[in-house]
CSV table of C-alpha atoms and ligand atoms in Angstrom, one decimal:
chain,number,residue,atom,x,y,z
A,14,MET,CA,159.2,102.2,57.6
A,15,PRO,CA,161.6,101.5,54.6
A,16,SER,CA,165.2,102.6,55.0
A,17,ASP,CA,164.9,105.7,52.7
A,18,GLY,CA,162.6,107.2,55.4
A,19,VAL,CA,159.6,107.7,53.1
A,20,PRO,CA,156.5,106.2,54.7
A,21,PRO,CA,154.9,103.5,52.5
A,22,ARG,CA,151.7,104.4,50.7
A,23,ILE,CA,148.7,102.4,51.7
A,24,PRO,CA,147.9,100.0,48.8
A,25,GLY,CA,144.5,100.1,47.1
A,26,PRO,CA,142.6,100.2,43.9
A,27,PRO,CA,142.6,103.1,41.5
A,28,ALA,CA,141.0,106.3,42.8
A,29,ASP,CA,138.3,106.2,40.1
A,30,ASP,CA,137.3,102.6,41.2
A,31,GLY,CA,134.2,103.8,42.9
A,32,ALA,CA,130.5,102.9,43.0
A,33,GLU,CA,130.7,100.8,39.8
A,34,ALA,CA,133.4,98.5,41.2
A,35,ILE,CA,131.3,98.1,44.3
A,36,ALA,CA,128.2,97.3,42.2
A,37,ALA,CA,130.2,94.9,40.1
A,38,ALA,CA,131.3,93.0,43.2
A,39,GLY,CA,127.7,92.6,44.3
A,40,GLY,CA,127.8,95.2,47.1
A,41,LEU,CA,130.2,96.8,49.6
A,42,HIS,CA,130.4,93.6,51.7
A,43,ASN,CA,131.7,91.5,48.8
A,44,TYR,CA,133.9,94.4,47.6
A,45,GLN,CA,135.7,94.5,51.0
A,46,LEU,CA,136.5,90.7,50.7
A,47,GLU,CA,137.9,91.2,47.3
A,48,LEU,CA,139.9,94.3,48.3
A,49,HIS,CA,141.5,92.6,51.3
A,50,ALA,CA,142.2,89.4,49.4
A,51,GLU,CA,144.1,91.5,46.8
A,52,TYR,CA,145.8,94.3,48.7
A,53,GLY,CA,146.3,92.9,52.2
A,54,PRO,CA,145.0,93.9,55.7
A,55,VAL,CA,145.2,97.7,55.3
A,56,VAL,CA,143.6,99.1,52.1
A,57,ARG,CA,142.8,102.6,50.9
A,58,PHE,CA,139.7,102.7,48.7
A,59,PRO,CA,137.3,105.3,47.3
A,60,LEU,CA,134.2,105.1,49.5
A,61,PRO,CA,131.1,106.8,48.0
A,62,GLY,CA,130.1,109.6,50.3
A,63,ALA,CA,133.4,109.8,52.1
A,64,ASP,CA,136.1,110.8,49.7
A,65,ALA,CA,138.8,108.2,50.6
A,66,ALA,CA,138.7,105.6,53.3
A,67,VAL,CA,141.1,103.2,54.9
A,68,SER,CA,139.8,99.7,55.6
A,69,VAL,CA,141.4,97.5,58.2
A,70,ALA,CA,140.9,93.7,58.3
A,71,ASP,CA,143.6,92.7,60.8
A,72,PRO,CA,142.5,92.3,64.4
A,73,VAL,CA,145.8,93.3,65.9
A,74,LEU,CA,146.1,96.5,63.8
A,75,LEU,CA,142.5,97.3,64.7
A,76,GLU,CA,143.6,97.9,68.3
A,77,ALA,CA,145.1,101.2,67.3
A,78,THR,CA,141.6,102.4,66.3
A,79,ALA,CA,139.6,100.9,69.1
A,80,LYS,CA,139.4,104.1,71.3
A,81,ILE,CA,138.2,106.4,68.5
A,82,ASP,CA,135.0,108.0,69.5
A,83,LYS,CA,133.8,109.7,66.4
A,84,ARG,CA,131.8,108.5,63.4
A,85,PRO,CA,132.0,110.3,60.0
A,86,GLU,CA,129.0,112.6,59.8
A,87,LYS,CA,128.3,112.3,56.1
A,88,LEU,CA,128.0,108.6,56.1
A,89,PHE,CA,125.2,108.6,58.7
A,90,GLU,CA,123.3,111.7,57.4
A,91,PHE,CA,120.6,109.5,56.0
A,92,LEU,CA,119.3,108.9,59.5
A,93,ALA,CA,119.0,112.5,60.4
A,94,PRO,CA,115.3,112.8,59.4
A,95,LEU,CA,114.4,110.3,62.1
A,96,GLN,CA,116.0,112.4,64.9
A,97,GLU,CA,114.8,115.5,66.7
A,98,ALA,CA,117.8,116.2,69.1
A,99,GLY,CA,120.8,115.5,66.9
A,100,ASN,CA,121.8,112.3,65.1
A,101,LEU,CA,122.6,109.7,67.8
A,102,GLN,CA,125.0,107.9,65.5
A,103,THR,CA,127.2,111.0,65.2
A,104,ILE,CA,126.6,113.2,68.3
A,105,PRO,CA,129.9,114.3,69.9
A,106,ALA,CA,131.7,112.1,72.3
A,107,GLY,CA,131.0,114.4,75.3
A,108,GLU,CA,127.2,114.0,74.7
A,109,HIS,CA,127.4,110.3,73.6
A,110,GLY,CA,129.4,109.0,76.7
A,111,PRO,CA,126.7,109.8,79.4
A,112,TRP,CA,123.9,108.6,77.1
A,113,ARG,CA,125.8,105.3,76.4
A,114,ARG,CA,126.3,104.7,80.1
A,115,VAL,CA,122.6,104.9,80.8
A,116,MET,CA,121.8,102.6,77.8
A,117,LEU,CA,124.3,100.0,79.0
A,118,SER,CA,123.0,100.2,82.6
A,119,VAL,CA,119.7,99.0,81.3
A,120,LEU,CA,120.4,97.0,78.1
A,121,ALA,CA,123.4,95.1,79.4
A,122,GLY,CA,122.1,94.3,82.8
A,123,ARG,CA,120.6,91.1,84.1
A,124,PRO,CA,117.6,92.8,85.9
A,125,SER,CA,116.2,94.0,82.6
A,126,HIS,CA,116.7,90.7,80.9
A,127,GLU,CA,114.9,88.9,83.7
A,128,ALA,CA,112.1,91.5,83.9
A,129,HIS,CA,111.3,91.1,80.1
A,130,PHE,CA,112.0,87.5,79.6
A,131,ALA,CA,108.5,86.0,80.2
A,132,ARG,CA,107.0,88.5,77.7
A,133,PHE,CA,109.7,87.6,75.1
A,134,ALA,CA,108.9,83.9,75.7
A,135,ALA,CA,105.2,84.5,75.2
A,136,LEU,CA,105.8,86.5,71.9
A,137,THR,CA,108.0,83.6,70.7
A,138,THR,CA,105.4,81.0,71.6
A,139,GLU,CA,102.8,83.0,69.7
A,140,LEU,CA,105.0,82.8,66.6
A,141,ALA,CA,105.6,79.1,67.1
A,142,ASP,CA,101.9,78.5,67.4
A,143,ARG,CA,101.3,80.4,64.2
A,144,TRP,CA,104.0,78.4,62.4
A,145,ALA,CA,102.5,75.1,63.7
A,146,ALA,CA,99.2,76.1,62.2
A,147,GLN,CA,100.6,77.3,58.9
A,148,ASP,CA,100.4,75.3,55.7
A,149,GLY,CA,103.4,75.4,53.4
A,150,PRO,CA,106.9,76.8,53.9
A,151,ILE,CA,107.6,79.8,56.1
A,152,ALA,CA,109.8,82.8,55.3
A,153,LEU,CA,112.3,83.1,58.2
A,154,GLN,CA,113.6,86.6,57.9
A,155,GLN,CA,110.2,88.2,57.5
A,156,ASP,CA,108.7,86.4,60.6
A,157,LEU,CA,111.8,86.6,62.8
A,158,SER,CA,112.4,90.3,62.1
A,159,GLU,CA,108.8,91.0,63.0
A,160,LEU,CA,109.2,88.9,66.2
A,161,SER,CA,112.4,90.9,67.1
A,162,LEU,CA,110.5,94.2,66.5
A,163,ARG,CA,107.7,93.0,68.8
A,164,MET,CA,110.2,92.1,71.4
A,165,ILE,CA,112.1,95.4,71.2
A,166,CYS,CA,108.9,97.4,71.3
A,167,GLN,CA,107.8,95.6,74.4
A,168,TYR,CA,111.3,96.1,75.9
A,169,ALA,CA,111.6,99.8,75.1
A,170,LEU,CA,108.1,100.9,75.7
A,171,GLY,CA,107.2,98.5,78.5
A,172,SER,CA,104.1,99.8,80.3
A,173,GLY,CA,103.3,102.0,77.3
A,174,LEU,CA,102.1,98.9,75.4
A,175,ASP,CA,99.3,98.1,77.7
A,176,SER,CA,97.1,96.4,75.1
A,177,ALA,CA,97.9,94.1,72.3
A,178,GLY,CA,96.1,96.6,70.0
A,179,SER,CA,98.6,99.4,70.7
A,180,ALA,CA,101.6,97.0,70.4
A,181,GLY,CA,100.3,96.1,66.9
A,182,ARG,CA,99.9,99.7,66.0
A,183,VAL,CA,103.4,100.6,67.2
A,184,VAL,CA,104.9,97.8,65.1
A,185,SER,CA,103.0,98.8,62.0
A,186,ALA,CA,103.8,102.6,62.5
A,187,PHE,CA,107.4,101.8,62.8
A,188,GLU,CA,107.4,99.7,59.6
A,189,THR,CA,105.7,102.6,57.8
A,190,VAL,CA,108.4,104.9,59.0
A,191,LEU,CA,111.1,102.6,57.8
A,192,THR,CA,109.7,102.0,54.3
A,193,GLU,CA,108.5,105.5,53.7
A,194,PHE,CA,110.7,108.0,55.6
A,195,MET,CA,113.1,108.5,52.7
A,196,THR,CA,110.3,109.6,50.4
A,197,GLN,CA,110.5,113.3,49.7
A,198,GLU,CA,106.9,114.1,49.1
A,199,GLY,CA,103.5,112.6,48.3
A,200,PRO,CA,101.2,110.2,50.2
A,201,GLY,CA,104.2,108.0,51.3
A,202,ARG,CA,105.8,111.0,53.0
A,203,ASP,CA,102.5,111.9,54.7
A,204,ARG,CA,102.0,108.4,56.0
A,205,ALA,CA,105.6,108.4,57.3
A,206,ASP,CA,105.1,111.8,59.1
A,207,GLU,CA,101.9,110.5,60.7
A,208,ALA,CA,103.4,107.3,61.8
A,209,LEU,CA,106.5,109.1,63.3
A,210,ALA,CA,104.2,111.5,65.1
A,211,TYR,CA,102.2,108.6,66.5
A,212,LEU,CA,105.4,106.8,67.7
A,213,ARG,CA,106.7,110.0,69.4
A,214,ALA,CA,103.3,110.6,71.1
A,215,THR,CA,103.5,107.0,72.4
A,216,VAL,CA,106.9,107.6,74.0
A,217,ASP,CA,105.5,110.9,75.5
A,218,GLU,CA,102.7,108.9,77.0
A,219,VAL,CA,105.1,106.5,78.6
A,220,LEU,CA,107.1,109.4,79.9
A,221,ALA,CA,104.0,111.1,81.4
A,222,ALA,CA,103.0,107.8,83.1
A,223,HIS,CA,106.5,107.5,84.5
A,224,ARG,CA,106.3,111.0,85.9
A,225,GLU,CA,102.9,110.2,87.5
A,226,ARG,CA,104.4,107.2,89.2
A,227,GLY,CA,106.9,109.3,91.0
A,228,GLY,CA,109.6,110.0,88.4
A,229,VAL,CA,113.2,109.6,89.3
A,230,GLU,CA,112.7,107.5,92.5
A,231,GLN,CA,110.9,104.8,90.5
A,232,ALA,CA,113.5,104.4,87.9
A,233,ASP,CA,114.9,100.8,87.9
A,234,ARG,CA,117.4,99.0,85.8
A,235,SER,CA,114.8,97.4,83.6
A,236,ASP,CA,113.0,100.4,82.3
A,237,LEU,CA,114.8,102.2,79.5
A,238,ILE,CA,112.7,105.3,79.2
A,239,ALA,CA,112.6,105.8,83.0
A,240,ALA,CA,116.4,105.4,83.2
A,241,LEU,CA,116.9,107.9,80.5
A,242,ALA,CA,114.5,110.4,82.2
A,243,ALA,CA,116.2,109.9,85.5
A,244,ALA,CA,119.5,110.7,84.0
A,245,GLY,CA,118.2,114.0,82.8
A,246,GLU,CA,118.0,113.3,79.1
A,247,SER,CA,115.6,115.6,77.2
A,248,PRO,CA,112.2,114.2,76.1
A,249,ALA,CA,113.3,114.8,72.4
A,250,ARG,CA,116.5,112.7,73.0
A,251,ILE,CA,114.4,110.0,74.7
A,252,ARG,CA,112.0,109.9,71.8
A,253,ASP,CA,115.0,109.6,69.4
A,254,THR,CA,116.6,106.9,71.5
A,255,VAL,CA,113.5,104.7,71.4
A,256,LEU,CA,113.3,105.0,67.6
A,257,MET,CA,117.0,104.4,67.2
A,258,THR,CA,116.9,101.4,69.5
A,259,MET,CA,114.0,99.9,67.6
A,260,LEU,CA,115.8,100.5,64.4
A,261,ALA,CA,119.1,99.0,65.6
A,262,ALA,CA,117.5,96.1,67.3
A,263,HIS,CA,115.1,94.4,65.1
A,264,HIS,CA,116.5,93.4,61.6
A,265,THR,CA,119.9,92.7,63.2
A,266,THR,CA,118.5,90.2,65.8
A,267,GLY,CA,116.0,88.8,63.2
A,268,VAL,CA,118.7,88.0,60.7
A,269,ALA,CA,121.1,86.6,63.3
A,270,ILE,CA,118.4,84.0,64.2
A,271,SER,CA,117.6,83.4,60.6
A,272,TRP,CA,121.2,82.7,59.5
A,273,THR,CA,121.7,80.4,62.5
A,274,LEU,CA,118.6,78.3,61.5
A,275,TYR,CA,119.8,78.3,57.9
A,276,LEU,CA,123.3,77.0,58.9
A,277,LEU,CA,121.8,74.3,61.2
A,278,ALA,CA,119.5,73.2,58.3
A,279,LYS,CA,122.7,72.8,56.2
A,280,HIS,CA,124.5,70.9,59.0
A,281,PRO,CA,122.2,68.2,60.4
A,282,ASP,CA,124.9,66.9,62.8
A,283,ALA,CA,125.1,70.3,64.5
A,284,ALA,CA,121.3,70.5,64.4
A,285,ASP,CA,121.1,67.2,66.2
A,286,ARG,CA,123.6,68.2,68.8
A,287,VAL,CA,121.8,71.5,69.5
A,288,ALA,CA,118.4,69.6,69.7
A,289,LYS,CA,119.9,67.2,72.2
A,290,GLU,CA,121.4,69.9,74.3
A,291,ILE,CA,118.0,71.8,74.4
A,292,ASP,CA,116.2,68.5,75.4
A,293,ASP,CA,118.7,67.9,78.2
A,294,VAL,CA,118.4,71.4,79.6
A,295,LEU,CA,114.7,72.0,79.1
A,296,GLY,CA,113.3,68.5,79.7
A,297,ASP,CA,109.6,68.7,79.1
A,298,ARG,CA,109.4,72.5,79.2
A,299,ALA,CA,108.5,74.2,75.9
A,300,VAL,CA,110.4,77.4,76.6
A,301,PRO,CA,113.6,78.1,78.5
A,302,GLU,CA,113.9,80.3,81.6
A,303,TYR,CA,116.5,83.0,81.8
A,304,GLY,CA,118.7,80.8,84.0
A,305,ASP,CA,118.8,78.0,81.4
A,306,LEU,CA,120.5,80.1,78.8
A,307,LYS,CA,124.0,79.8,80.3
A,308,ARG,CA,123.7,76.0,80.1
A,309,LEU,CA,123.0,76.1,76.4
A,310,THR,CA,126.7,76.3,75.6
A,311,TYR,CA,126.7,74.6,72.2
A,312,LEU,CA,123.7,76.7,71.0
A,313,ASP,CA,125.8,79.8,72.0
A,314,MET,CA,128.8,78.5,70.0
A,315,VAL,CA,126.5,77.9,67.0
A,316,LEU,CA,125.0,81.4,67.2
A,317,ARG,CA,128.5,83.0,67.4
A,318,GLU,CA,129.7,81.0,64.4
A,319,ALA,CA,126.6,82.1,62.5
A,320,MET,CA,127.4,85.7,63.2
A,321,ARG,CA,131.0,85.2,62.2
A,322,LEU,CA,129.9,83.8,58.8
A,323,TYR,CA,127.0,86.2,58.4
A,324,PRO,CA,127.6,89.3,60.6
A,325,PRO,CA,124.1,91.1,60.6
A,326,GLY,CA,125.8,94.5,60.6
A,327,PRO,CA,128.6,93.8,57.9
A,328,TYR,CA,130.6,96.9,58.5
A,329,GLY,CA,131.1,100.2,60.5
A,330,ALA,CA,133.1,103.4,60.3
A,331,ARG,CA,135.0,105.9,62.4
A,332,GLU,CA,136.8,109.2,61.7
A,333,ALA,CA,140.4,109.5,62.9
A,334,THR,CA,140.6,112.3,65.4
A,335,GLU,CA,144.4,112.3,65.3
A,336,ASP,CA,147.0,110.5,63.2
A,337,VAL,CA,146.7,106.7,63.6
A,338,VAL,CA,149.7,104.3,63.2
A,339,LEU,CA,148.7,101.0,61.6
A,340,GLY,CA,151.8,98.9,61.5
A,341,ASP,CA,154.0,100.5,58.8
A,342,TYR,CA,151.4,103.0,57.8
A,343,THR,CA,150.2,106.3,59.2
A,344,VAL,CA,146.6,107.4,58.6
A,345,PRO,CA,146.2,111.1,58.9
A,346,ALA,CA,143.6,112.8,61.2
A,347,GLY,CA,140.3,113.3,59.5
A,348,THR,CA,140.5,110.0,57.5
A,349,THR,CA,137.5,107.7,57.4
A,350,ILE,CA,138.4,104.4,58.9
A,351,PHE,CA,136.3,101.6,57.6
A,352,TYR,CA,135.6,98.5,59.7
A,353,PRO,CA,134.9,95.6,57.3
A,354,PHE,CA,133.5,93.3,60.0
A,355,TRP,CA,132.9,90.5,57.5
A,356,ALA,CA,136.4,90.6,56.0
A,357,VAL,CA,137.8,90.5,59.6
A,358,HIS,CA,135.7,87.4,60.3
A,359,MET,CA,137.0,85.8,57.0
A,360,ASN,CA,140.7,86.7,57.7
A,361,PRO,CA,142.4,83.3,57.1
A,362,GLU,CA,145.2,84.1,59.4
A,363,TYR,CA,142.9,83.8,62.4
A,364,TRP,CA,140.1,81.7,61.0
A,365,PRO,CA,141.5,78.7,59.1
A,366,ASP,CA,139.3,77.5,56.3
A,367,PRO,CA,137.2,80.7,56.9
A,368,GLN,CA,134.2,79.7,54.8
A,369,ALA,CA,133.6,76.4,56.7
A,370,PHE,CA,130.9,76.3,59.4
A,371,ASP,CA,132.6,75.1,62.6
A,372,PRO,CA,131.1,76.0,66.0
A,373,GLU,CA,134.2,74.5,67.7
A,374,ARG,CA,136.0,77.7,66.9
A,375,PHE,CA,134.1,79.1,69.8
A,376,THR,CA,135.1,76.7,72.6
A,377,PRO,CA,136.6,78.8,75.5
A,378,GLU,CA,140.0,77.5,74.7
A,379,ALA,CA,139.9,78.3,70.9
A,380,SER,CA,138.5,81.8,71.7
A,381,ALA,CA,141.3,82.5,74.2
A,382,ASN,CA,143.9,81.8,71.5
A,383,ARG,CA,142.6,84.6,69.2
A,384,PRO,CA,143.2,88.3,69.4
A,385,ARG,CA,140.2,90.0,71.0
A,386,LEU,CA,139.2,91.9,67.8
A,387,ALA,CA,139.2,88.9,65.5
A,388,TYR,CA,135.5,88.5,66.2
A,389,ILE,CA,133.5,91.8,66.2
A,390,PRO,CA,129.9,91.3,65.2
A,391,PHE,CA,128.9,94.1,67.6
A,392,GLY,CA,131.6,96.5,66.5
A,393,ILE,CA,134.4,98.1,68.5
A,394,GLY,CA,135.1,100.5,71.3
A,395,PRO,CA,133.1,103.4,72.6
A,396,ARG,CA,130.6,103.3,69.8
A,397,SER,CA,130.1,99.5,69.8
A,398,CYS,CA,126.6,98.0,70.1
A,399,GLU,CA,125.0,98.7,73.5
A,400,GLY,CA,122.4,95.9,72.8
A,401,SER,CA,124.9,93.1,72.3
A,402,VAL,CA,124.1,91.2,75.5
A,403,LEU,CA,120.3,91.7,75.1
A,404,ALA,CA,120.6,90.5,71.5
A,405,MET,CA,122.2,87.3,72.6
A,406,VAL,CA,119.6,86.7,75.3
A,407,GLU,CA,116.8,87.2,72.7
A,408,ALA,CA,118.3,85.2,70.0
A,409,GLU,CA,119.1,82.2,72.3
A,410,LEU,CA,115.6,82.3,73.8
A,411,VAL,CA,114.0,82.3,70.3
A,412,LEU,CA,116.4,79.6,68.9
A,413,ALA,CA,115.8,77.3,72.0
A,414,THR,CA,112.1,77.6,71.8
A,415,LEU,CA,111.8,77.1,68.0
A,416,LEU,CA,114.3,74.2,67.9
A,417,LYS,CA,112.6,72.5,70.9
A,418,ARG,CA,109.4,72.4,68.9
A,419,PHE,CA,110.4,72.0,65.2
A,420,ARG,CA,113.0,70.5,62.8
A,421,LEU,CA,113.6,72.9,60.0
A,422,GLU,CA,114.6,71.9,56.5
A,423,LEU,CA,115.3,74.2,53.6
A,424,THR,CA,112.8,74.1,50.8
A,425,PRO,CA,114.6,72.4,47.8
A,426,GLY,CA,116.1,74.3,45.0
A,427,GLN,CA,116.3,77.8,46.6
A,428,THR,CA,119.4,80.0,46.2
A,429,VAL,CA,120.3,82.0,49.3
A,430,THR,CA,122.3,85.1,48.4
A,431,PRO,CA,123.5,87.5,51.1
A,432,ILE,CA,123.0,91.1,50.2
A,433,GLU,CA,123.4,94.2,52.2
A,434,ARG,CA,120.4,96.4,53.0
A,435,PHE,CA,121.2,98.0,56.4
A,436,VAL,CA,121.9,94.4,57.5
A,437,LEU,CA,123.3,91.3,55.8
A,438,TRP,CA,120.1,89.9,54.4
A,439,ALA,CA,119.2,86.9,52.3
A,440,ALA,CA,118.0,88.4,49.0
A,441,GLU,CA,114.9,86.2,48.6
A,442,ASP,CA,114.4,85.4,52.3
A,443,ILE,CA,115.1,81.9,53.6
A,444,HIS,CA,112.3,79.4,53.1
A,445,MET,CA,111.9,76.4,55.4
A,446,VAL,CA,109.6,73.4,55.8
A,447,LEU,CA,108.8,72.6,59.4
A,448,THR,CA,108.2,69.2,61.0
A,449,PRO,CA,107.1,69.0,64.7
A,450,ARG,CA,109.7,67.2,66.8
F,522,HEM,C1,122.4,90.3,66.7
F,522,HEM,C2,122.0,91.5,66.9
F,522,HEM,C3,122.7,92.7,66.7
F,522,HEM,C4,123.9,93.0,66.0
F,522,HEM,C5,124.7,92.0,65.2
F,522,HEM,C6,124.2,94.4,66.2
F,522,HEM,C7,125.3,95.0,65.6
F,522,HEM,C8,125.7,96.3,65.8
F,522,HEM,C9,126.8,97.0,65.1
F,522,HEM,C10,127.8,96.3,64.2
F,522,HEM,C11,126.8,98.3,65.5
F,522,HEM,C12,127.8,99.4,65.1
F,522,HEM,C13,128.9,99.2,66.0
F,522,HEM,C14,130.2,100.1,65.7
F,522,HEM,O1,130.1,101.1,65.0
F,522,HEM,O2,131.2,99.7,66.2
F,522,HEM,C15,125.6,98.5,66.4
F,522,HEM,C16,125.2,99.7,67.0
F,522,HEM,C17,124.2,99.8,67.8
F,522,HEM,N1,123.3,98.8,68.2
F,522,HEM,FE1,123.4,96.9,67.7
F,522,HEM,N2,123.3,95.0,67.0
F,522,HEM,C18,122.4,94.0,67.3
F,522,HEM,C19,121.3,94.2,68.2
F,522,HEM,C20,121.0,95.3,68.9
F,522,HEM,C21,120.0,95.4,69.9
F,522,HEM,C22,119.1,94.3,70.3
F,522,HEM,C23,120.0,96.7,70.3
F,522,HEM,C24,119.1,97.4,71.3
F,522,HEM,C25,118.3,96.9,72.1
F,522,HEM,C26,121.0,97.4,69.6
F,522,HEM,C27,121.3,98.7,69.7
F,522,HEM,C28,122.4,99.4,69.1
F,522,HEM,C29,122.7,100.8,69.2
F,522,HEM,C30,121.8,101.8,70.1
F,522,HEM,C31,123.8,101.1,68.4
F,522,HEM,C32,124.5,102.4,68.2
F,522,HEM,C33,125.7,102.5,69.1
F,522,HEM,C34,126.3,103.8,69.3
F,522,HEM,O3,126.4,104.6,68.4
F,522,HEM,O4,126.7,104.1,70.5
F,522,HEM,N3,121.6,96.5,68.7
F,522,HEM,N4,125.0,97.3,66.5
């Protein structure tokens, strides 16, 4: 604090620098980079939908916010129509905590990864076979998001997807909900309502089947719905959870894999090293087993570096529940605290030459020398991503399988522009030409 005792004011752009400035920057993700480059690590800015917000791009200062267990309601209101039992993004901490523990007990645990691994591998092989038979370039994001959605449907609904037919129907119903659910009225809205009703009925069928099998006693650590039921969550909350999990899991994982393949295509030396590692670990096998993943250490570093450069979820938010001290500044209770994940990953103090692709940043030694919150693609604290470990398993399985089989090259002349639409997405997709290896 300065010697005159007056707390310094958090720097930032003029208060009327709102939606237009964000549009001029090419989106909120770019605007954050500009703001932090100009005003430093703590910036006050007018966030549309939240009055004023304070954005923090310094990993050491972020520690003071890491235990906040509240998201600002207004910013997440758009998801409310999907939920029956309260918006899972913003339910109060007392309700969220027990729910989170059940989610983590399944999503983060090895038993569930092992139980679903063979099915994930089969779905990936189906895509690889389709690619091998396809003439012309492939669109990475489209195909990989769909694959991720298939995997998460299988994971979340398990025994509910007993036939390929119903899996296909769940995937397309979910896509209808996503594209149409914002529509206020008309045929789009009717289609969305129908699709939503079908998805909810499917979860109810899975719940009923679980009850028939003996309910609580049968719950194990690989069955999400059974675990939620055994913990006493209501059927409506379970239906919401399945939808929210599908929503949170599929584009994020799909673009993480896409950006990784993109960066490897731009860096043939790294691509060669990944291919060699995969050959060494897999030998003649076309797909990895679960136990192989921990030996694919360079692939893991490449994936982490890809999510640093292109964090699938480019930002997050909290609401200060009490005054928060950020270095010289004090942020009053009630303020929206904005997490600019991308700007944190581009902070030159912790990431020298931040634009450069360099997987060596993720050797164990290099990682140990950085503050823990310098790298936060899955967010921070009690509302961070419950699916982070599962996402890494899925992404590494898919990457190892595809890179064992193909070499990928960018089609010439395309421009790849990251834009933000729920996730950090390439505006015109990423188009690749494949050659069998
Ligand atoms: C590479 C893939 C993924 C990325 C980059 C990612 C990233 C994120 C981020 C940044 C958040 C917000 C965290 C915060 O506010 O601090 C989040 C939340 C969440 N993610 Fe993920 N995610 C991924 C995959 C998944 C998967 C596979 C699942 C589930 C199977 C999942 C489930 C969730 C859920 C349920 C939340 C809400 C957390 C809460 O409110 O408690 N995510 N994710």
